[in-house]
Coordinates of C-alpha atoms in Angstrom, one line a residue:
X9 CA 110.0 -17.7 -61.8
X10 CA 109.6 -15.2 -59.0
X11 CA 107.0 -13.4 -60.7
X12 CA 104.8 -16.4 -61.1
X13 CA 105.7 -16.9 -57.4
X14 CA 103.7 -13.6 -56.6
X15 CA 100.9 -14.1 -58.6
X16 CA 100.4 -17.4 -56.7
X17 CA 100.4 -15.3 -53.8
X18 CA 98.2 -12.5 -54.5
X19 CA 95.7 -15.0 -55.8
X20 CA 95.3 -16.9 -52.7
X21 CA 95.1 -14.0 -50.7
X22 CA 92.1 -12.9 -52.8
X23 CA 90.9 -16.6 -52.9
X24 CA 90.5 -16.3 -48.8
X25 CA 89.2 -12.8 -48.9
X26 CA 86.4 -13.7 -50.9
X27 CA 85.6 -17.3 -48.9
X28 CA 85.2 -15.0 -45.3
X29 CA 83.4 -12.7 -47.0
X30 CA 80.9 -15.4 -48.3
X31 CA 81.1 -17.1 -44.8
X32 CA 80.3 -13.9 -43.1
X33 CA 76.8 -13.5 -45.2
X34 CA 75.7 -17.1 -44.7
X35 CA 76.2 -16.9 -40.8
X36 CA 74.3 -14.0 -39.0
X37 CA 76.1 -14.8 -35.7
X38 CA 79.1 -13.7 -37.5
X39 CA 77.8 -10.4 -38.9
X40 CA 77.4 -8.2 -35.5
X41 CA 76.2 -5.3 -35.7
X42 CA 75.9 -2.3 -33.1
X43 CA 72.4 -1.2 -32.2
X44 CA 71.9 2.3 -32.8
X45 CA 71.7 4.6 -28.8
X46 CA 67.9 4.5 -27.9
X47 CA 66.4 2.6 -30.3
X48 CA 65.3 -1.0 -28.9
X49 CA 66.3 -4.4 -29.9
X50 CA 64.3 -7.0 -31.4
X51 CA 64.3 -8.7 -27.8
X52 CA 63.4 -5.9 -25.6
X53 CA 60.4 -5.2 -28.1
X54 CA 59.8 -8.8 -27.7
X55 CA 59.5 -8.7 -24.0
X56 CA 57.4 -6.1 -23.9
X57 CA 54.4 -6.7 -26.2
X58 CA 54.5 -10.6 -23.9
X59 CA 54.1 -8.4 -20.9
X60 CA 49.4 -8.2 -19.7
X61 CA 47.9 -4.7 -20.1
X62 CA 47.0 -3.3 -17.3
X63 CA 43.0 -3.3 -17.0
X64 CA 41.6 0.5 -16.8
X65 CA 40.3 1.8 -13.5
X66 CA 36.5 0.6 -12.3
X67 CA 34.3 4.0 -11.4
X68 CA 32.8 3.1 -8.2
X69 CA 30.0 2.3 -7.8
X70 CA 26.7 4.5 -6.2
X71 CA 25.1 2.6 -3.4
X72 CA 21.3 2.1 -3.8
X73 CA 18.7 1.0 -1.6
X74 CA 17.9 -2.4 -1.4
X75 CA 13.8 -1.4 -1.5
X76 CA 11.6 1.2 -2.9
X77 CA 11.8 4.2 -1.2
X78 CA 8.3 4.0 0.0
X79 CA 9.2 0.6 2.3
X80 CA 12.8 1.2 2.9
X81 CA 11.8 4.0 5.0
X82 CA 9.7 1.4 6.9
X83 CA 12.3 -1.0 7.2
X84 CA 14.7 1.5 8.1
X85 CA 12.6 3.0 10.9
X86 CA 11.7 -0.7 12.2
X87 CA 7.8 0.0 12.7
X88 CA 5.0 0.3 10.5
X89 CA 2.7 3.7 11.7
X90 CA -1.1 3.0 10.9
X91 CA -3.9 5.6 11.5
X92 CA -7.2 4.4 13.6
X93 CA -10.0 6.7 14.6
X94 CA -9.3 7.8 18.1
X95 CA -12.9 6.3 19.0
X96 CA -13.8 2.4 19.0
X97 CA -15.9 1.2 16.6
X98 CA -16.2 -2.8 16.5
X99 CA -16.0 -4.7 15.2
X100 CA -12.9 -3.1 13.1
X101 CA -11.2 -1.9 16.3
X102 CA -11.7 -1.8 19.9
X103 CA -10.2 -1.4 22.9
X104 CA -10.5 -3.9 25.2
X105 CA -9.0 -4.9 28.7
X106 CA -6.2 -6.7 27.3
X107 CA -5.2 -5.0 24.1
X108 CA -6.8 -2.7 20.9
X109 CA -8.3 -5.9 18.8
X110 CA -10.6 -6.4 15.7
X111 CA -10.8 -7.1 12.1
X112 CA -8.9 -3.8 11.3
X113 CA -6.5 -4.3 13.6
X114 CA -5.9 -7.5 12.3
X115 CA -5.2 -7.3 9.3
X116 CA -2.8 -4.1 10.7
X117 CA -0.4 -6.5 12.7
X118 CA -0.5 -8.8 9.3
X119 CA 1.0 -6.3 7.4
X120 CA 3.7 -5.2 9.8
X121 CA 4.4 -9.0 10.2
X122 CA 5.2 -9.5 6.8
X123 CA 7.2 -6.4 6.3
X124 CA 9.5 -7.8 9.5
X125 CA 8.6 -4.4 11.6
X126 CA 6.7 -4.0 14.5
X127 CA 3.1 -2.4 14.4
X128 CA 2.4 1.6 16.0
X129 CA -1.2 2.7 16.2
X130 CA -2.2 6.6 16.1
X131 CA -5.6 7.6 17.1
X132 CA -5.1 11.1 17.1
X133 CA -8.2 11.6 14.4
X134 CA -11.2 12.2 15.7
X135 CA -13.6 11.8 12.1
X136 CA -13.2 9.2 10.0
X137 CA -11.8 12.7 7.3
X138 CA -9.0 13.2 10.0
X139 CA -7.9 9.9 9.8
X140 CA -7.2 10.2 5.7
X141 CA -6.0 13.7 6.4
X142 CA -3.4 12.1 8.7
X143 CA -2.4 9.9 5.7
X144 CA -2.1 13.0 3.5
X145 CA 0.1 14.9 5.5
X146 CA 2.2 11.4 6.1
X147 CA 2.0 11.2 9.6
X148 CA 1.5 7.7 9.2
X149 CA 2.3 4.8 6.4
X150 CA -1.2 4.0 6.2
X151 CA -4.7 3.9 7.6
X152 CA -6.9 0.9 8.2
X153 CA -9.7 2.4 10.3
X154 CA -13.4 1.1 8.5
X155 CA -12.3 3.8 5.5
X156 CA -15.2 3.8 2.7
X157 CA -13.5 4.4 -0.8
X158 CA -14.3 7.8 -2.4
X159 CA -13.6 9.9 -5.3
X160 CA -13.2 13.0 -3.3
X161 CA -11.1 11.2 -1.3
X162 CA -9.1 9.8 -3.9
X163 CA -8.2 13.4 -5.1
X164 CA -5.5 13.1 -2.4
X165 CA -4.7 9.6 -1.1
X166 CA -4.3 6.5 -2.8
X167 CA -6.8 3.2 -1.8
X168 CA -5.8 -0.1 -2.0
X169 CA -8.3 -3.1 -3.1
X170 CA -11.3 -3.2 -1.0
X171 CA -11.1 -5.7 2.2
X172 CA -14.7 -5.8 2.5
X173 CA -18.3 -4.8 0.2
X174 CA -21.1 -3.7 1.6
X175 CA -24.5 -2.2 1.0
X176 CA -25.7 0.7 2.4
X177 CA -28.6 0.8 4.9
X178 CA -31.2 2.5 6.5
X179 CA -32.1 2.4 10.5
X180 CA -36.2 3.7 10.6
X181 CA -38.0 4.6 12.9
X182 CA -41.3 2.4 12.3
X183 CA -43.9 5.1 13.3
X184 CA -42.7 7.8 11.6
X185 CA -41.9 6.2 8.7
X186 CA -45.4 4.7 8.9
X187 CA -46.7 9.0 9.3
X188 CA -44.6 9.2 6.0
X189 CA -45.7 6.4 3.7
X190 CA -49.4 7.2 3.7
X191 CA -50.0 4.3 2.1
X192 CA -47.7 4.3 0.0
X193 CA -45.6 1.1 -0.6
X194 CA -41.9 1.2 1.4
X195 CA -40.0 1.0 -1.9
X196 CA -41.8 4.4 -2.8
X197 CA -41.5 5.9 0.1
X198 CA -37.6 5.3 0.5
X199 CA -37.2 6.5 -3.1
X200 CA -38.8 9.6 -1.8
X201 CA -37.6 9.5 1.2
X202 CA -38.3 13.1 3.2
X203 CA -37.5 14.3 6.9
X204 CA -34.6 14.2 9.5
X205 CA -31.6 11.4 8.7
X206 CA -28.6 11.3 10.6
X207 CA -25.4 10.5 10.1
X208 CA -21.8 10.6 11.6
X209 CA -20.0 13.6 11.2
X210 CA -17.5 13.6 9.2
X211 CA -18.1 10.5 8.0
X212 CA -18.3 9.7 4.0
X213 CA -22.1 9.0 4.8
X214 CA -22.8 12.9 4.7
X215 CA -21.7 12.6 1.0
X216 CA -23.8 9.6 0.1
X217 CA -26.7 10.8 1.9
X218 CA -26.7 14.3 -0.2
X219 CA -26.5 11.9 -3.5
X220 CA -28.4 9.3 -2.6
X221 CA -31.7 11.4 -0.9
X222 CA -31.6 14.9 -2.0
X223 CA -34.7 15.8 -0.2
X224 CA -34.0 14.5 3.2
X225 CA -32.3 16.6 5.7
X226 CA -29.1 15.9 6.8
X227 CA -28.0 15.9 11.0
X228 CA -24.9 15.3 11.6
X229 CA -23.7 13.3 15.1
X230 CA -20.7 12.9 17.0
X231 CA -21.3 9.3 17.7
X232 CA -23.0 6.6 16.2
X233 CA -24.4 5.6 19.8
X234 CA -26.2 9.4 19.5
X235 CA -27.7 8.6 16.4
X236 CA -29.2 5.5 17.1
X237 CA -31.0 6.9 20.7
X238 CA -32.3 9.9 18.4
X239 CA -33.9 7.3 15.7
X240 CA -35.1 4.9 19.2
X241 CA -36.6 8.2 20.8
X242 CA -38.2 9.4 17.4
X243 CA -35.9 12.6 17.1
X244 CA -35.3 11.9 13.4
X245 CA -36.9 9.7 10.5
X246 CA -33.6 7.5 10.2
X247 CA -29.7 6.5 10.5
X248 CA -28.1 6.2 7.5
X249 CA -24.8 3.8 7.7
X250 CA -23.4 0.6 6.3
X251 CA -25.5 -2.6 6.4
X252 CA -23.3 -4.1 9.1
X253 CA -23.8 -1.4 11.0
X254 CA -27.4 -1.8 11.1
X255 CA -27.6 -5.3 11.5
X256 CA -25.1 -4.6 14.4
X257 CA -28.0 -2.5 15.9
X258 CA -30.8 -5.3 15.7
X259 CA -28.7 -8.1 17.0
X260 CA -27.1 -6.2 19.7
X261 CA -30.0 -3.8 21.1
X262 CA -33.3 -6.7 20.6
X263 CA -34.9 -4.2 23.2
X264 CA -35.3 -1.7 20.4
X265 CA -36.1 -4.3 17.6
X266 CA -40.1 -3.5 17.8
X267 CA -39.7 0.3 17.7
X268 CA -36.6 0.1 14.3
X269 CA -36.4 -1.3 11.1
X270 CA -33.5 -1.8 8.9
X271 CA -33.7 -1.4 5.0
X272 CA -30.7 -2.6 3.2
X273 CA -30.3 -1.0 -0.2
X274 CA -29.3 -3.1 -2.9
X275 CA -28.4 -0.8 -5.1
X276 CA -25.8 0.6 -3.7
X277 CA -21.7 0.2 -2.3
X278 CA -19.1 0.6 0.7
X279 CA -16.2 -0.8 -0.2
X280 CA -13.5 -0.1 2.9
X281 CA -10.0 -0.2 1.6
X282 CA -6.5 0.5 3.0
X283 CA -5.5 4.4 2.6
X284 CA -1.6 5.3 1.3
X285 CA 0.1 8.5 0.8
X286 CA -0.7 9.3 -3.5
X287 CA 3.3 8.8 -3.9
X288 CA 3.3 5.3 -2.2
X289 CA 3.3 3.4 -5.2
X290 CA 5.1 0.2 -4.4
X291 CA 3.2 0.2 -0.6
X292 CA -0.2 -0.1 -2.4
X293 CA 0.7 -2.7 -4.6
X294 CA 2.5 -4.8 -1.2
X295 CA -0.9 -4.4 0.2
X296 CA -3.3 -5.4 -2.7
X297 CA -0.7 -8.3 -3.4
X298 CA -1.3 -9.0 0.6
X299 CA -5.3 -8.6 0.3
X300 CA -4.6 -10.9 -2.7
X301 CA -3.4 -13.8 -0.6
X302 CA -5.8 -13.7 2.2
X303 CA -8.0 -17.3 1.6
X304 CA -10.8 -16.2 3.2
X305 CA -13.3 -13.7 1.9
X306 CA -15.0 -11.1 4.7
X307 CA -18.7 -10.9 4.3
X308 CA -20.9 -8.7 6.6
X309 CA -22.1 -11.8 7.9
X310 CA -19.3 -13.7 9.0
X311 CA -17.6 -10.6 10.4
X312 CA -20.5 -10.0 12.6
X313 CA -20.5 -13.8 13.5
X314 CA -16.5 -14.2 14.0
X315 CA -17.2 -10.9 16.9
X316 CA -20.5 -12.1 18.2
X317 CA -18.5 -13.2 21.4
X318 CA -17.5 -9.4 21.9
X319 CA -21.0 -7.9 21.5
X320 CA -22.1 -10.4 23.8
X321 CA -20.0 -9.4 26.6
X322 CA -21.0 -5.7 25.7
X323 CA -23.8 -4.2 28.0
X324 CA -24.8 -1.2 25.7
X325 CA -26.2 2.1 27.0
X326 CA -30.4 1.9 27.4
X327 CA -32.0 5.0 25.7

């Protein structure tokens, strides 16, 4: 009887052993375990992978202009420099009692107005050549100064659209050109044409005189004033300029009218443009889209009539 007691023992104590064991792998709150040193629990690696990335450094950033290099130097030097021939020639520009003025001008203080700067005039040239050299050694932004378009002249600056066509002309003296003819017809005669022309020095006239009459002689003349007294007193066969030019002549000077005749030739071009330096890129297309906008065309015509108040006032030098 006290053996069976034991066994009743030793069975029960085996019967509980085996029910905490079972307890102990259905509850893992019961089954602690310790973490090995260093290694990181599951809620540390929890927190962590919840916690933003930091975003990676931003280079900064290079500052660049807010313009083309060609106008932000205009903008930052707050004037627009524009290169005039140092002597008057209306109506394109002028000096008058109150202020320099004319078409040129004009459309000078346009620009500079739109570009928000103010306008500064150099008349340091004294040939209409000096005036694009003083472009090509950018002394100034521009030139607006009656410039005639040019091949050799595009070699080195740039030209913007032309602001005004016109044909070139012939001033005549009527009696020699009468000696000359010898009953010839005029259109013959021109196509020949023979003797002393003149022409401003300079000027792209000496060009288009050497192309257009090979076998006339070429005098070159300060002034146009100069050359116009030497046709009046019979010095030399002719003038050679644009047609305003010599219109100008005929409206202005009716004193002369019976001892000149003007000869427009239809066959031929001046186109006066804006001159830029050759790297002046954007500049040239500000101007041309300027030009662009302008609603009214100039015509030699209604540039002489929108100035026929100045000539008016004008009391020109008698020969």
């Amino acid at each position: 009887m006290r053996a069976g007691w034991w066994r009743s023992i030793r069975l029960l104590a085996v019967t509980v052993a085996l029910l905490l064991v079972m307890l102990g792998a259905g509850n893992p709150a019961l089954a602690v375990t310790k973490a090995p040193t260093g290694s990181a629990t599951p809620t540390s690696r929890t927190a962590s992978a919840s916690q933003p990335r930091q975003a990676p450094a931003v280079p900064a950033t290079v500052a660049v202009p807010t313009m083309p290099p060609d106008i932000q130097r205009i903008l930052d030097r707050g004037k627009l420099t524009v290169a005039v021939l140092g002597q008057d020639n209306a109506p394109f520009f002028m000096q008058t009692a109150e202020q320099l003025s004319g078409l040129d001008i004009q459309l000078a203080r346009a620009l500079a107005e739109q570009l928000g700067v103010s306008l500064d005039i150099t008349r340091s040239a004294q040939t209409f050549d000096q005036v694009v050299d003083t472009v090509y050694g950018q002394q100034a932004d521009l030139a607006i100064s009656k410039i005639s378009r040019t091949l050799k002249r595009a070699q080195r600056v740039r030209f913007s659209r032309p602001y005004l066509r016109m044909r070139q002309g012939l001033l005549v003296n009527r009696l020699q050109m009468a000696e000359q003819a010898q009953g010839r017809s005029m259109i013959e005669t021109i196509r020949n044409l023979r003797g002393e022309v003149g022409v401003i020095k300079g000027s792209s006239y000496v060009g288009f005189l050497k192309q257009k009459f090979p076998q006339a002689t070429i005098v070159e003349y300060p002034t146009w004033e100069d050359i116009v007294t030497a046709v009046v007193q019979g010095d030399i066969l002719a003038a050679y300029r644009d047609e305003l030019e010599i219109k100008k002549v005929v409206r202005t000077r009716p004193d002369v009218a019976l001892q000149l005749q003007t000869i427009a030739l239809t066959d031929t071009q001046d186109a006066l443009a804006v001159v830029l330096p050759w790297a002046s890129s954007h500049l040239l297309a500000f101007v041309d889209q300027y030009l662009d906008t302008l609603t009214a065309q100039y015509t030699v015509d209604t540039v002489l009539d929108e100035y026929a108040d100045y000539w008016a006032t004008q009391n020109p030098p008698q020969p």
